[in-house]
Short mmCIF file of C-alpha atoms in Angstrom, two decimals:
data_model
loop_
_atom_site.label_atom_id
_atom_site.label_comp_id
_atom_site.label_asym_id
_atom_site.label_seq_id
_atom_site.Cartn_x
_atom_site.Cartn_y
_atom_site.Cartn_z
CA UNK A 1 1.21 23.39 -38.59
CA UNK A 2 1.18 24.33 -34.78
CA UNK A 3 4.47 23.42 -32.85
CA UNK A 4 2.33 22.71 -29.69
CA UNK A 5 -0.01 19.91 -30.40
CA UNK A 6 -3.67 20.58 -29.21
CA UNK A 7 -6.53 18.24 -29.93
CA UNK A 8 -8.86 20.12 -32.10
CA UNK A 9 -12.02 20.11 -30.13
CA UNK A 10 -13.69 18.30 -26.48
CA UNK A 11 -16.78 18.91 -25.15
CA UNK A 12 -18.29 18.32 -21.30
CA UNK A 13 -21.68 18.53 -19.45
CA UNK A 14 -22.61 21.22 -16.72
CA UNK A 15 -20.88 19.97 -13.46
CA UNK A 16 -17.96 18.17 -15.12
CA UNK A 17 -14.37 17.95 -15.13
CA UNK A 18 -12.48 18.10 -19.01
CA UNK A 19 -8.80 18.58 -19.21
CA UNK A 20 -7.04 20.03 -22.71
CA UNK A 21 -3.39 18.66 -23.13
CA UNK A 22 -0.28 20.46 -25.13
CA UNK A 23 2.37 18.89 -26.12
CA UNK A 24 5.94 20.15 -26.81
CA UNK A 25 9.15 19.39 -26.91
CA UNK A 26 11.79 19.84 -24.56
CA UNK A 27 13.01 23.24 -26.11
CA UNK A 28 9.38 24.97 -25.32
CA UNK A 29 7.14 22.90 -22.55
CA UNK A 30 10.20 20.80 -21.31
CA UNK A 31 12.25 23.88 -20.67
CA UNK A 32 9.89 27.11 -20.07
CA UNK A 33 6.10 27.82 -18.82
CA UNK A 34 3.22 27.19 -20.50
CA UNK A 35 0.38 29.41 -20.24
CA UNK A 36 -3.16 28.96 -21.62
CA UNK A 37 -5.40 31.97 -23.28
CA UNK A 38 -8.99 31.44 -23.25
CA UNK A 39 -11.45 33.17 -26.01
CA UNK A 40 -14.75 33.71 -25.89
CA UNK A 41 -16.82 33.76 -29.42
CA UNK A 42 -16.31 36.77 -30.99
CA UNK A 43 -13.67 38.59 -28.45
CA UNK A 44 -9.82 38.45 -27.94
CA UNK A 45 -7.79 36.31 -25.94
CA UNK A 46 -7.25 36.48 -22.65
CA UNK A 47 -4.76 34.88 -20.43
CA UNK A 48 -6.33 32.16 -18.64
CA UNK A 49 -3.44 30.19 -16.17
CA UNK A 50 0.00 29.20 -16.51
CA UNK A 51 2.06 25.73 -15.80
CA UNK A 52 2.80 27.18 -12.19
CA UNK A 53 -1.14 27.85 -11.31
CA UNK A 54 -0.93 31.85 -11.60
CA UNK A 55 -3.70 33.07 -12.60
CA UNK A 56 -5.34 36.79 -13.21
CA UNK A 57 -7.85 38.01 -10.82
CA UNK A 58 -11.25 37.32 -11.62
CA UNK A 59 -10.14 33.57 -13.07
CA UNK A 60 -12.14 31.19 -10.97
CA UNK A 61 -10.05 28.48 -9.26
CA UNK A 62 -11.93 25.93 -11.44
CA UNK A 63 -9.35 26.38 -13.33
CA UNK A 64 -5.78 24.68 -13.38
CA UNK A 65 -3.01 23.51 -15.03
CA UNK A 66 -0.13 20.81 -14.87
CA UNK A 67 3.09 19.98 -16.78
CA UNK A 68 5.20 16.86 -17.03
CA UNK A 69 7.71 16.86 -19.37
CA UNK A 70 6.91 17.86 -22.59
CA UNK A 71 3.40 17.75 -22.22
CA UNK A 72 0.86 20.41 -20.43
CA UNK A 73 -2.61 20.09 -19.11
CA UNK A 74 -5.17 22.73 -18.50
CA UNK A 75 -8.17 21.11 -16.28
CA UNK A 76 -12.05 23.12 -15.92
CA UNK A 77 -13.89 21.66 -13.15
CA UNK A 78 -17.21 22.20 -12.28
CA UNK A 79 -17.78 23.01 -16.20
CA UNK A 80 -20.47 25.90 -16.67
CA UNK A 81 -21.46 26.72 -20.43
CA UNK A 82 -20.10 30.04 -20.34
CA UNK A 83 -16.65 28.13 -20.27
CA UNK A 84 -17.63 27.39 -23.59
CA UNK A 85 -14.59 29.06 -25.35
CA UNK A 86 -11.30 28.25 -27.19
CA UNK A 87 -8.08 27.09 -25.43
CA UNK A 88 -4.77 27.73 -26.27
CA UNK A 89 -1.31 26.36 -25.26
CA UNK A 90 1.61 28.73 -25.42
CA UNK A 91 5.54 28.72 -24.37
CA UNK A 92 8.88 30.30 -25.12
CA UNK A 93 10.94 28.08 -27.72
CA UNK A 94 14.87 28.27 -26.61
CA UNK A 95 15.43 26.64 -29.70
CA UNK A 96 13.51 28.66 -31.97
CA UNK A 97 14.13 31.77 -29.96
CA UNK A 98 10.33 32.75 -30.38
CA UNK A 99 6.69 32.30 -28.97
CA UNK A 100 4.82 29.22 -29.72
CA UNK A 101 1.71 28.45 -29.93
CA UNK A 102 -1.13 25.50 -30.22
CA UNK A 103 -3.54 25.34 -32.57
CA UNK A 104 -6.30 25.79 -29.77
CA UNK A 105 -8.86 23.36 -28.51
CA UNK A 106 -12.77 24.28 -29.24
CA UNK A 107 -14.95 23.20 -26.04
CA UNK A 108 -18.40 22.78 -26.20
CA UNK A 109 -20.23 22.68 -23.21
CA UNK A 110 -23.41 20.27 -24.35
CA UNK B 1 -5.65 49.82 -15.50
CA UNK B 2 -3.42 48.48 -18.21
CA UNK B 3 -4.97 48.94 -21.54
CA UNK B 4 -3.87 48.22 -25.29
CA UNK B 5 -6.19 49.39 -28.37
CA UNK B 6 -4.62 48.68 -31.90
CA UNK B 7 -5.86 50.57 -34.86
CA UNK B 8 -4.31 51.05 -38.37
CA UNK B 9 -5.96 47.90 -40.09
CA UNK B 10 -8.17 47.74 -43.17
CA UNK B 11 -9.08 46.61 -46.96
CA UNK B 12 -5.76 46.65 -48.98
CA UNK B 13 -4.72 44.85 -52.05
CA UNK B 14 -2.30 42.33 -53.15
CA UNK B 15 1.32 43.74 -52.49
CA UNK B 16 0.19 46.52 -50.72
CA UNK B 17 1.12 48.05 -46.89
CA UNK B 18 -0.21 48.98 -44.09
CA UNK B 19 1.40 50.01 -40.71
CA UNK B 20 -0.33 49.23 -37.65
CA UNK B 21 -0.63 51.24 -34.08
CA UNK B 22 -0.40 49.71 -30.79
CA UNK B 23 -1.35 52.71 -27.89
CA UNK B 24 -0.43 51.39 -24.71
CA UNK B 25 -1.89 53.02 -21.27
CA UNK B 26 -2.25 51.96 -17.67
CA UNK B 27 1.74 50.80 -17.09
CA UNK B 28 5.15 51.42 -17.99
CA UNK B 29 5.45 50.84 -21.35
CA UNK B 30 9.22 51.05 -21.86
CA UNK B 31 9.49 48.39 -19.04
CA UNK B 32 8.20 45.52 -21.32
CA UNK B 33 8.73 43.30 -24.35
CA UNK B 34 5.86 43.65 -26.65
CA UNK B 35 4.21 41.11 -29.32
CA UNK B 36 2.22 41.10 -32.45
CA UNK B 37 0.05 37.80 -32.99
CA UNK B 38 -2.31 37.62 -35.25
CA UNK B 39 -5.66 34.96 -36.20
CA UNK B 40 -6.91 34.59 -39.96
CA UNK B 41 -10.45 33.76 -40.66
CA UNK B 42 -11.74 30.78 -38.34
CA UNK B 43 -8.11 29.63 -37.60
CA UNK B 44 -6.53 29.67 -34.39
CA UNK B 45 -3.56 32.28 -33.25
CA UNK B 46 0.15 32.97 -34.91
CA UNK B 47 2.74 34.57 -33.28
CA UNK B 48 3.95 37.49 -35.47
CA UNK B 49 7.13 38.94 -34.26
CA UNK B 50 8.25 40.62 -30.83
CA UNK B 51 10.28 43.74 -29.75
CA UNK B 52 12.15 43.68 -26.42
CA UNK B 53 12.05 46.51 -24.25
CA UNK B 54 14.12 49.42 -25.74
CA UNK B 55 13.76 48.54 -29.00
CA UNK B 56 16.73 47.03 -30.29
CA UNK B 57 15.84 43.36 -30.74
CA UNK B 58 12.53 42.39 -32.75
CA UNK B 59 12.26 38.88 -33.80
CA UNK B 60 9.45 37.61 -37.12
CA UNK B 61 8.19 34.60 -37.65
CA UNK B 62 9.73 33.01 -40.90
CA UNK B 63 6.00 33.37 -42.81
CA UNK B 64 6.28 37.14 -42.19
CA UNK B 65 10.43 37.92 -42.39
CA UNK B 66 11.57 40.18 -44.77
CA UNK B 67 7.92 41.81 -45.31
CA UNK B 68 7.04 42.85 -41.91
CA UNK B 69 8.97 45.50 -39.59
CA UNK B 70 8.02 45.70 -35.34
CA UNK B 71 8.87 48.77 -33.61
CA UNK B 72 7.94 50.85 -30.91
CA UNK B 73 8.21 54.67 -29.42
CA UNK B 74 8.52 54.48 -25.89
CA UNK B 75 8.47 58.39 -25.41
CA UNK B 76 4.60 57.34 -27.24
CA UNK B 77 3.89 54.61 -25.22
CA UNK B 78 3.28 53.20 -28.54
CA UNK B 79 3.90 49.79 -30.39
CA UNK B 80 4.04 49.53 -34.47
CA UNK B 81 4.21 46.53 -37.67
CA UNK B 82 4.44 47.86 -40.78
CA UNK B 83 3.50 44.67 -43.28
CA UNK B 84 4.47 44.92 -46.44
CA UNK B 85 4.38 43.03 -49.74
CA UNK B 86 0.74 41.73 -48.76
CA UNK B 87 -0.60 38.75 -49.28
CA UNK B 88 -4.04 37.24 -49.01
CA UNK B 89 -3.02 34.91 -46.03
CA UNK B 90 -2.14 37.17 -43.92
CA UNK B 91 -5.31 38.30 -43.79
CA UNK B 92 -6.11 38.24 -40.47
CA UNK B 93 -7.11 39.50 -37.24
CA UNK B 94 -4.10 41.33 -35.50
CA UNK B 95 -3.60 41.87 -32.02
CA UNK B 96 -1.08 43.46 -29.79
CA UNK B 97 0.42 41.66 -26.58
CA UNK B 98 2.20 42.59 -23.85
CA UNK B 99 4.72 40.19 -22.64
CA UNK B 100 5.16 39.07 -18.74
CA UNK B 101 7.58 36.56 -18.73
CA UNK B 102 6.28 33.29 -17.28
CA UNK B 103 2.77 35.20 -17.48
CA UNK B 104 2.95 35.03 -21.63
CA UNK B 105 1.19 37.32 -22.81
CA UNK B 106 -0.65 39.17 -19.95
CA UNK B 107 -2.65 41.73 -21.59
CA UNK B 108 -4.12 41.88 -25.40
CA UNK B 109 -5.47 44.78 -27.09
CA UNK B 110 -9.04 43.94 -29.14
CA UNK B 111 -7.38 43.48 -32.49
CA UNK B 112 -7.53 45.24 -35.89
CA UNK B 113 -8.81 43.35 -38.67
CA UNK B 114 -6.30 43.54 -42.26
CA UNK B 115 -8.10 42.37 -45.29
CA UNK B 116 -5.98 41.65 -48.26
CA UNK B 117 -8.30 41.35 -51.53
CA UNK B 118 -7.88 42.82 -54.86
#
């Protein structure tokens, strides 16, 4: 059982806008950053954006993310199907005093 | 170019123990906090444990305490777990991560895949 909540799976068509939510409490999202990993079939994760809209060179500004709260967004536009990937949701725990994670969202680009 | 390649995975059985390799290159190893996170089969990602930056913290998860050991050799630029007392979930995919702060986990190595089957 994840301590971020993820919905399991969402899909989109070529051109579209899907958003991927992650919610927390307020010892991880409510207190810390939350950043987002993306993987690709059959590769390993790579960080995607985080709650303050950094993200790695090469990461296309199609990409964003939001936070209110206890809850986190992470927002594609302009879908293409090679965002067809997993998401996850990650953030410190001041609580917990570790990393935690979601239990990652499956997109399908259709 | 910062790179992380993990190695030190394989077949083991029941109760047995491997100790994994993390070889960092490309950065200042010594300047980070380093992770372990691991995937099993078609399931989604578990944070292992984490070292901090000289060493002498490390943190496990509760499913792993007691069994599993972090370390790291900064004079090796390297990054270790040495799981013990194996069990078939934790078979698993097992990367390393280096840890940026409010980046998370900035850079991953490819992962080295720990089968535990009798």
């Amino acid at each position: 059982q994840s301590v971020l909540t993820q919905p399991p799976s969402t899909s989109g068509t070529p051109g579209q806008r899907v958003t991927i939510s992650c919610s927390g409490s307020s010892s991880n999202i409510g207190s810390n950053a939350v950043n987002w990993y993306q993987q690709l079939p059959g590769t390993a994760p790579k960080r995607l954006i985080n709650s303050d809209n950094q993200r790695p060179s090469g990461v296309p500004d199609r990409f964003s993310a939001s936070k209110s709260g206890t809850s986190a967004s992470l927002a594609i536009s302009g879908l293409q199907f090679e965002d067809e990937a997993d998401y996850y949701c990650a953030a410190w725990d001041d609580i917990l005093s570790n990393w935690v994670l979601g239990g990652g969202t499956k997109l399908t680009v259709l | 170019q910062e790179h992380l390649v993990e190695s030190g995975g394989g077949l083991v059985k029941p109760g047995g123990s491997l100790r994994l390799s993390c070889a960092a290159s490309g950065f200042t190893f010594s300047d980070y906090y380093m992770s372990w996170i691991r995937q099993a089969p078609g399931k989604g990602l578990e944070w292992v444990s984490y070292i901090n930056s000289r060493g002498d913290y490390t943190k496990h998860a509760d499913s792993v305490k007691g069994r599993f050991t972090i370390s790291r050799d900064n004079a090796k630029n390297s990054l270790y777990l040495q799981i013990s007392s194996l069990r078939a979930e934790d078979t698993a995919v097992y990367y390393c991560a280096r840890e940026a702060g409010r980046l998370g986990f900035d850079y991953w190595g490819q992962g080295t895949p720990v089968t535990v089957s009798s």
